[in-house]
Amino acid sequence: MFDRRFLETRLGQAAAASVAAMALFVALSSQVQATPAYAFDGVVTAKEVS
């Protein structure tokens, strides 16, 4: 898909940088875990303020 001539162009370098950024994002986001305080529990309550 990517050959050396393509990667030497500006578009090829941008594509390689984009792929690297996505891989880095996936690697870093897999390290983040939601704590129970921020995790969605599915219960929503509402109060009327008077």
C-alpha atoms as a printed R data frame, in Angstrom:
   type eleno elety resid chain resno       x      y      z
1  ATOM     1    CA   MET     A     1   0.000  0.000  0.000
2  ATOM     2    CA   PHE     A     2   2.770  2.437  0.930
3  ATOM     3    CA   ASP     A     3   5.869  2.317 -1.195
4  ATOM     4    CA   ARG     A     4   9.053  4.311 -0.815
5  ATOM     5    CA   ARG     A     5   8.193  6.806 -3.556
6  ATOM     6    CA   PHE     A     6   4.825  7.569 -1.960
7  ATOM     7    CA   LEU     A     7   6.354  8.032  1.491
8  ATOM     8    CA   GLU     A     8   8.822 10.561  0.079
9  ATOM     9    CA   THR     A     9   5.980 12.881 -0.990
10 ATOM    10    CA   ARG     A    10   4.348 15.379  1.357
11 ATOM    11    CA   LEU     A    11   1.087 13.438  1.187
12 ATOM    12    CA   GLY     A    12   2.899 10.224  2.045
13 ATOM    13    CA   GLN     A    13   4.627 11.835  5.001
14 ATOM    14    CA   ALA     A    14   1.302 13.198  6.235
15 ATOM    15    CA   ALA     A    15  -0.264  9.751  5.879
16 ATOM    16    CA   ALA     A    16   2.595  8.138  7.813
17 ATOM    17    CA   ALA     A    17   2.314 10.777 10.539
18 ATOM    18    CA   SER     A    18  -1.435 10.179 10.737
19 ATOM    19    CA   VAL     A    19  -0.987  6.425 11.084
20 ATOM    20    CA   ALA     A    20   1.672  6.950 13.768
21 ATOM    21    CA   ALA     A    21  -0.576  9.392 15.657
22 ATOM    22    CA   MET     A    22  -3.495  6.951 15.585
23 ATOM    23    CA   ALA     A    23  -1.278  4.134 16.852
24 ATOM    24    CA   LEU     A    24   0.024  6.356 19.638
25 ATOM    25    CA   PHE     A    25  -3.517  7.407 20.574
26 ATOM    26    CA   VAL     A    26  -4.641  3.775 20.803
27 ATOM    27    CA   ALA     A    27  -1.595  2.873 22.882
28 ATOM    28    CA   LEU     A    28  -2.127  5.759 25.289
29 ATOM    29    CA   SER     A    29  -5.899  5.439 25.541
30 ATOM    30    CA   SER     A    30  -5.588  1.771 26.455
31 ATOM    31    CA   GLN     A    31  -3.677  2.896 29.551
32 ATOM    32    CA   VAL     A    32  -6.571  5.071 30.789
33 ATOM    33    CA   GLN     A    33  -9.278  3.323 32.794
34 ATOM    34    CA   ALA     A    34 -12.446  4.957 34.071
35 ATOM    35    CA   THR     A    35 -12.664  5.109 37.843
36 ATOM    36    CA   PRO     A    36 -15.966  4.189 39.506
37 ATOM    37    CA   ALA     A    37 -16.594  7.870 40.273
38 ATOM    38    CA   TYR     A    38 -16.640  8.708 36.562
39 ATOM    39    CA   ALA     A    39 -18.042  5.483 35.129
40 ATOM    40    CA   PHE     A    40 -21.654  5.551 33.943
41 ATOM    41    CA   ASP     A    41 -23.895  3.466 36.187
42 ATOM    42    CA   GLY     A    42 -27.117  3.895 34.241
43 ATOM    43    CA   VAL     A    43 -29.107  5.484 37.078
44 ATOM    44    CA   VAL     A    44 -30.334  9.013 36.517
45 ATOM    45    CA   THR     A    45 -32.189 10.909 39.218
46 ATOM    46    CA   ALA     A    46 -33.827 14.300 38.961
47 ATOM    47    CA   LYS     A    47 -35.125 16.661 41.628
48 ATOM    48    CA   GLU     A    48 -37.425 19.606 41.244
49 ATOM    49    CA   VAL     A    49 -35.998 22.770 42.703
50 ATOM    50    CA   SER     A    50 -38.576 25.157 44.117
